[in-house]
């Protein structure tokens, strides 16, 4: 990652990532409850068995659900089911699958390649994808297979249903599968106030990597298919990749609690609200400017280098976005971020502004 520079920080001063947050108490309690007695393995336990039904109700659609432990596994295994080893996946140049997964998508597809496309605020535009689709049916070329979008994007942007629908129309016209990396899917839902259905199958999404870890889980993601077309090989791929947990109930218990009483949306709403407050506070300081609009739970702000060094010395955790000398910070809020945390950071930045 370009931005791999930060400091260890005490709770309340750490804006490096939503990955630095802890586990929601309700999810920890669900893990403790699952840790009693015995249960069948490999997903045959009662919690795992009801997960499909719960997610189908939330998304208002028949689904096939596969729990995994990491986002990399979710993205890579999902893409492998829709991309042959001679296939092309179109993604944003800043996408996690393109920069932060150590070639896992290419590895699990058996050689499928990524075409990286620029786009404002981390989003792909249909015309930009269209311009790169070439060579279909020509034996000398890799073949168009899938489009992968990030929701929310790596820069905190959020695709609307209309924007997704336009990309879906292109995908269907070219017979491409449409995948969403939803590591921050909850934040996108909370930002738009729409239904999970609106941002998934109603917008033409075929398969969703549904994130939970960044938003209060310990280690749990789910691959959700909105049709049966690509599900046949996932189970084998998951097993071969080492992601079929024998004690699957511990993954499923996290996801079950995550979805109970809208915990996933409550957590995301807090993260988004704190990012909005943080962005507004920093934008109001003379000499500071936001690089992108704040739409989800990430804030990108330009600061003088001297101020950055001072904030580091005071113990605030963050990443420089673009390398160790960059003067843009990425600040990420989480379900645990409080107004006091935000106020403290904004006050410190204001104190050191010139």
mmCIF file of N, CA and C in Angstrom, residues 211-274:
data_model
loop_
_atom_site.group_PDB
_atom_site.id
_atom_site.type_symbol
_atom_site.label_atom_id
_atom_site.label_comp_id
_atom_site.label_asym_id
_atom_site.label_seq_id
_atom_site.Cartn_x
_atom_site.Cartn_y
_atom_site.Cartn_z
ATOM 1 N N UNK A 211 -18.950 -7.263 3.528
ATOM 2 C CA UNK A 211 -17.992 -7.080 4.601
ATOM 3 C C UNK A 211 -18.636 -6.908 5.963
ATOM 4 N N UNK A 212 -17.951 -7.419 6.983
ATOM 5 C CA UNK A 212 -18.376 -7.218 8.370
ATOM 6 C C UNK A 212 -17.214 -6.849 9.272
ATOM 7 N N UNK A 213 -16.013 -7.283 8.922
ATOM 8 C CA UNK A 213 -14.865 -7.105 9.810
ATOM 9 C C UNK A 213 -14.572 -5.643 10.099
ATOM 10 N N UNK A 214 -14.634 -4.783 9.091
ATOM 11 C CA UNK A 214 -14.328 -3.362 9.298
ATOM 12 C C UNK A 214 -15.397 -2.659 10.126
ATOM 13 N N UNK A 215 -16.548 -3.303 10.284
ATOM 14 C CA UNK A 215 -17.703 -2.630 10.873
ATOM 15 C C UNK A 215 -18.201 -3.319 12.141
ATOM 16 N N UNK A 216 -17.291 -4.001 12.858
ATOM 17 C CA UNK A 216 -17.667 -4.536 14.159
ATOM 18 C C UNK A 216 -17.505 -6.012 14.364
ATOM 19 N N UNK A 217 -17.227 -6.763 13.290
ATOM 20 C CA UNK A 217 -16.985 -8.198 13.469
ATOM 21 C C UNK A 217 -15.530 -8.442 13.862
ATOM 22 N N UNK A 218 -15.245 -9.673 14.316
ATOM 23 C CA UNK A 218 -13.867 -10.037 14.639
ATOM 24 C C UNK A 218 -13.123 -10.439 13.370
ATOM 25 N N UNK A 219 -13.703 -11.351 12.609
ATOM 26 C CA UNK A 219 -13.123 -11.798 11.342
ATOM 27 C C UNK A 219 -14.216 -12.558 10.606
ATOM 28 N N UNK A 220 -15.002 -11.858 9.814
ATOM 29 C CA UNK A 220 -16.101 -12.514 9.110
ATOM 30 C C UNK A 220 -16.536 -11.689 7.912
ATOM 31 N N UNK A 221 -16.636 -12.353 6.786
ATOM 32 C CA UNK A 221 -17.170 -11.773 5.563
ATOM 33 C C UNK A 221 -18.110 -12.825 4.969
ATOM 34 N N UNK A 222 -18.903 -12.429 3.988
ATOM 35 C CA UNK A 222 -19.771 -13.391 3.323
ATOM 36 C C UNK A 222 -19.790 -13.106 1.828
ATOM 37 N N UNK A 223 -19.712 -14.156 1.036
ATOM 38 C CA UNK A 223 -19.910 -14.017 -0.403
ATOM 39 C C UNK A 223 -21.372 -14.343 -0.674
ATOM 40 N N UNK A 224 -22.089 -13.383 -1.270
ATOM 41 C CA UNK A 224 -23.522 -13.524 -1.498
ATOM 42 C C UNK A 224 -23.789 -13.541 -2.995
ATOM 43 N N UNK A 225 -24.404 -14.624 -3.478
ATOM 44 C CA UNK A 225 -24.805 -14.732 -4.878
ATOM 45 C C UNK A 225 -26.307 -14.488 -4.978
ATOM 46 N N UNK A 226 -26.708 -13.698 -5.978
ATOM 47 C CA UNK A 226 -28.123 -13.385 -6.166
ATOM 48 C C UNK A 226 -28.744 -14.222 -7.282
ATOM 49 N N UNK A 227 -28.110 -15.314 -7.594
ATOM 50 C CA UNK A 227 -28.597 -16.275 -8.575
ATOM 51 C C UNK A 227 -27.719 -17.505 -8.474
ATOM 52 N N UNK A 228 -28.131 -18.572 -9.112
ATOM 53 C CA UNK A 228 -27.400 -19.831 -8.987
ATOM 54 C C UNK A 228 -26.343 -20.023 -10.063
ATOM 55 N N UNK A 229 -26.239 -19.077 -10.990
ATOM 56 C CA UNK A 229 -25.402 -19.278 -12.175
ATOM 57 C C UNK A 229 -23.934 -19.542 -11.863
ATOM 58 N N UNK A 230 -23.396 -18.928 -10.824
ATOM 59 C CA UNK A 230 -21.949 -19.015 -10.596
ATOM 60 C C UNK A 230 -21.580 -19.712 -9.286
ATOM 61 N N UNK A 231 -22.539 -20.371 -8.664
ATOM 62 C CA UNK A 231 -22.288 -20.900 -7.317
ATOM 63 C C UNK A 231 -21.702 -22.304 -7.295
ATOM 64 N N UNK A 232 -21.778 -23.013 -8.394
ATOM 65 C CA UNK A 232 -21.468 -24.447 -8.382
ATOM 66 C C UNK A 232 -20.056 -24.772 -7.906
ATOM 67 N N UNK A 233 -19.093 -23.936 -8.259
ATOM 68 C CA UNK A 233 -17.701 -24.272 -7.927
ATOM 69 C C UNK A 233 -17.186 -23.581 -6.676
ATOM 70 N N UNK A 234 -17.971 -22.676 -6.087
ATOM 71 C CA UNK A 234 -17.431 -21.910 -4.973
ATOM 72 C C UNK A 234 -17.023 -22.806 -3.805
ATOM 73 N N UNK A 235 -17.861 -23.758 -3.461
ATOM 74 C CA UNK A 235 -17.556 -24.625 -2.334
ATOM 75 C C UNK A 235 -16.227 -25.344 -2.488
ATOM 76 N N UNK A 236 -15.957 -25.828 -3.695
ATOM 77 C CA UNK A 236 -14.687 -26.507 -3.946
ATOM 78 C C UNK A 236 -13.517 -25.530 -3.872
ATOM 79 N N UNK A 237 -13.708 -24.356 -4.421
ATOM 80 C CA UNK A 237 -12.640 -23.344 -4.403
ATOM 81 C C UNK A 237 -12.333 -22.908 -2.971
ATOM 82 N N UNK A 238 -13.385 -22.733 -2.177
ATOM 83 C CA UNK A 238 -13.190 -22.325 -0.789
ATOM 84 C C UNK A 238 -12.423 -23.386 -0.011
ATOM 85 N N UNK A 239 -12.769 -24.646 -0.222
ATOM 86 C CA UNK A 239 -12.074 -25.726 0.466
ATOM 87 C C UNK A 239 -10.614 -25.790 0.029
ATOM 88 N N UNK A 240 -10.373 -25.716 -1.275
ATOM 89 C CA UNK A 240 -9.019 -25.810 -1.815
ATOM 90 C C UNK A 240 -8.152 -24.645 -1.352
ATOM 91 N N UNK A 241 -8.793 -23.503 -1.100
ATOM 92 C CA UNK A 241 -8.060 -22.310 -0.666
ATOM 93 C C UNK A 241 -7.822 -22.277 0.840
ATOM 94 N N UNK A 242 -8.372 -23.258 1.561
ATOM 95 C CA UNK A 242 -8.182 -23.283 3.010
ATOM 96 C C UNK A 242 -9.127 -22.383 3.774
ATOM 97 N N UNK A 243 -10.275 -22.034 3.161
ATOM 98 C CA UNK A 243 -11.224 -21.145 3.824
ATOM 99 C C UNK A 243 -12.537 -21.819 4.202
ATOM 100 N N UNK A 244 -12.587 -23.148 4.122
ATOM 101 C CA UNK A 244 -13.738 -23.860 4.664
ATOM 102 C C UNK A 244 -13.422 -24.199 6.113
ATOM 103 N N UNK A 245 -13.967 -23.415 7.031
ATOM 104 C CA UNK A 245 -13.673 -23.590 8.450
ATOM 105 C C UNK A 245 -14.409 -24.824 8.980
ATOM 106 N N UNK A 246 -13.704 -25.658 9.716
ATOM 107 C CA UNK A 246 -14.375 -26.805 10.325
ATOM 108 C C UNK A 246 -15.369 -26.326 11.388
ATOM 109 N N UNK A 247 -14.990 -25.309 12.146
ATOM 110 C CA UNK A 247 -15.903 -24.733 13.147
ATOM 111 C C UNK A 247 -16.539 -23.475 12.564
ATOM 112 N N UNK A 248 -17.300 -23.689 11.492
ATOM 113 C CA UNK A 248 -17.907 -22.581 10.751
ATOM 114 C C UNK A 248 -18.859 -21.757 11.618
ATOM 115 N N UNK A 249 -19.380 -22.365 12.689
ATOM 116 C CA UNK A 249 -20.347 -21.638 13.518
ATOM 117 C C UNK A 249 -19.777 -20.338 14.067
ATOM 118 N N UNK A 250 -18.452 -20.257 14.217
ATOM 119 C CA UNK A 250 -17.873 -19.036 14.775
ATOM 120 C C UNK A 250 -17.841 -17.898 13.753
ATOM 121 N N UNK A 251 -17.762 -18.224 12.481
ATOM 122 C CA UNK A 251 -17.928 -17.197 11.450
ATOM 123 C C UNK A 251 -19.397 -16.807 11.350
ATOM 124 N N UNK A 252 -20.246 -17.804 11.284
ATOM 125 C CA UNK A 252 -21.677 -17.548 11.101
ATOM 126 C C UNK A 252 -22.280 -16.803 12.279
ATOM 127 N N UNK A 253 -21.814 -17.107 13.495
ATOM 128 C CA UNK A 253 -22.333 -16.406 14.676
ATOM 129 C C UNK A 253 -22.043 -14.915 14.592
ATOM 130 N N UNK A 254 -20.878 -14.560 14.081
ATOM 131 C CA UNK A 254 -20.546 -13.143 13.921
ATOM 132 C C UNK A 254 -21.493 -12.468 12.930
ATOM 133 N N UNK A 255 -21.705 -13.112 11.792
ATOM 134 C CA UNK A 255 -22.571 -12.538 10.766
ATOM 135 C C UNK A 255 -24.017 -12.480 11.234
ATOM 136 N N UNK A 256 -24.449 -13.498 11.959
ATOM 137 C CA UNK A 256 -25.816 -13.530 12.479
ATOM 138 C C UNK A 256 -26.046 -12.368 13.443
ATOM 139 N N UNK A 257 -25.113 -12.159 14.365
ATOM 140 C CA UNK A 257 -25.244 -11.050 15.317
ATOM 141 C C UNK A 257 -25.106 -9.698 14.615
ATOM 142 N N UNK A 258 -24.242 -9.635 13.640
ATOM 143 C CA UNK A 258 -24.020 -8.414 12.860
ATOM 144 C C UNK A 258 -25.313 -7.918 12.225
ATOM 145 N N UNK A 259 -26.146 -8.871 11.781
ATOM 146 C CA UNK A 259 -27.382 -8.522 11.083
ATOM 147 C C UNK A 259 -28.585 -8.409 12.009
ATOM 148 N N UNK A 260 -28.436 -8.834 13.261
ATOM 149 C CA UNK A 260 -29.547 -8.801 14.210
ATOM 150 C C UNK A 260 -29.801 -7.372 14.700
ATOM 151 N N UNK A 261 -31.074 -6.983 14.706
ATOM 152 C CA UNK A 261 -31.491 -5.652 15.187
ATOM 153 C C UNK A 261 -30.741 -4.523 14.469
ATOM 154 N N UNK A 262 -30.397 -4.757 13.211
ATOM 155 C CA UNK A 262 -29.739 -3.729 12.378
ATOM 156 C C UNK A 262 -28.418 -3.231 12.960
ATOM 157 N N UNK A 263 -27.718 -4.106 13.688
ATOM 158 C CA UNK A 263 -26.435 -3.693 14.253
ATOM 159 C C UNK A 263 -25.498 -3.174 13.163
ATOM 160 N N UNK A 264 -25.457 -3.857 12.014
ATOM 161 C CA UNK A 264 -24.540 -3.462 10.945
ATOM 162 C C UNK A 264 -24.805 -2.047 10.463
ATOM 163 N N UNK A 265 -26.088 -1.654 10.418
ATOM 164 C CA UNK A 265 -26.428 -0.305 9.967
ATOM 165 C C UNK A 265 -26.209 0.728 11.070
ATOM 166 N N UNK A 266 -26.487 0.373 12.310
ATOM 167 C CA UNK A 266 -26.224 1.285 13.429
ATOM 168 C C UNK A 266 -24.733 1.608 13.505
ATOM 169 N N UNK A 267 -23.909 0.573 13.372
ATOM 170 C CA UNK A 267 -22.460 0.786 13.406
ATOM 171 C C UNK A 267 -22.012 1.688 12.268
ATOM 172 N N UNK A 268 -22.518 1.422 11.084
ATOM 173 C CA UNK A 268 -22.117 2.202 9.916
ATOM 174 C C UNK A 268 -22.592 3.646 10.017
ATOM 175 N N UNK A 269 -23.789 3.851 10.550
ATOM 176 C CA UNK A 269 -24.293 5.226 10.683
ATOM 177 C C UNK A 269 -23.411 6.049 11.613
ATOM 178 N N UNK A 270 -22.939 5.421 12.686
ATOM 179 C CA UNK A 270 -22.050 6.154 13.586
ATOM 180 C C UNK A 270 -20.743 6.495 12.888
ATOM 181 N N UNK A 271 -20.166 5.523 12.191
ATOM 182 C CA UNK A 271 -18.907 5.771 11.486
ATOM 183 C C UNK A 271 -19.067 6.892 10.471
ATOM 184 N N UNK A 272 -20.144 6.850 9.702
ATOM 185 C CA UNK A 272 -20.381 7.886 8.694
ATOM 186 C C UNK A 272 -20.586 9.259 9.327
ATOM 187 N N UNK A 273 -21.368 9.297 10.406
ATOM 188 C CA UNK A 273 -21.639 10.576 11.066
ATOM 189 C C UNK A 273 -20.366 11.191 11.620
ATOM 190 N N UNK A 274 -19.499 10.358 12.186
ATOM 191 C CA UNK A 274 -18.245 10.873 12.726
ATOM 192 C C UNK A 274 -17.314 11.363 11.613
#
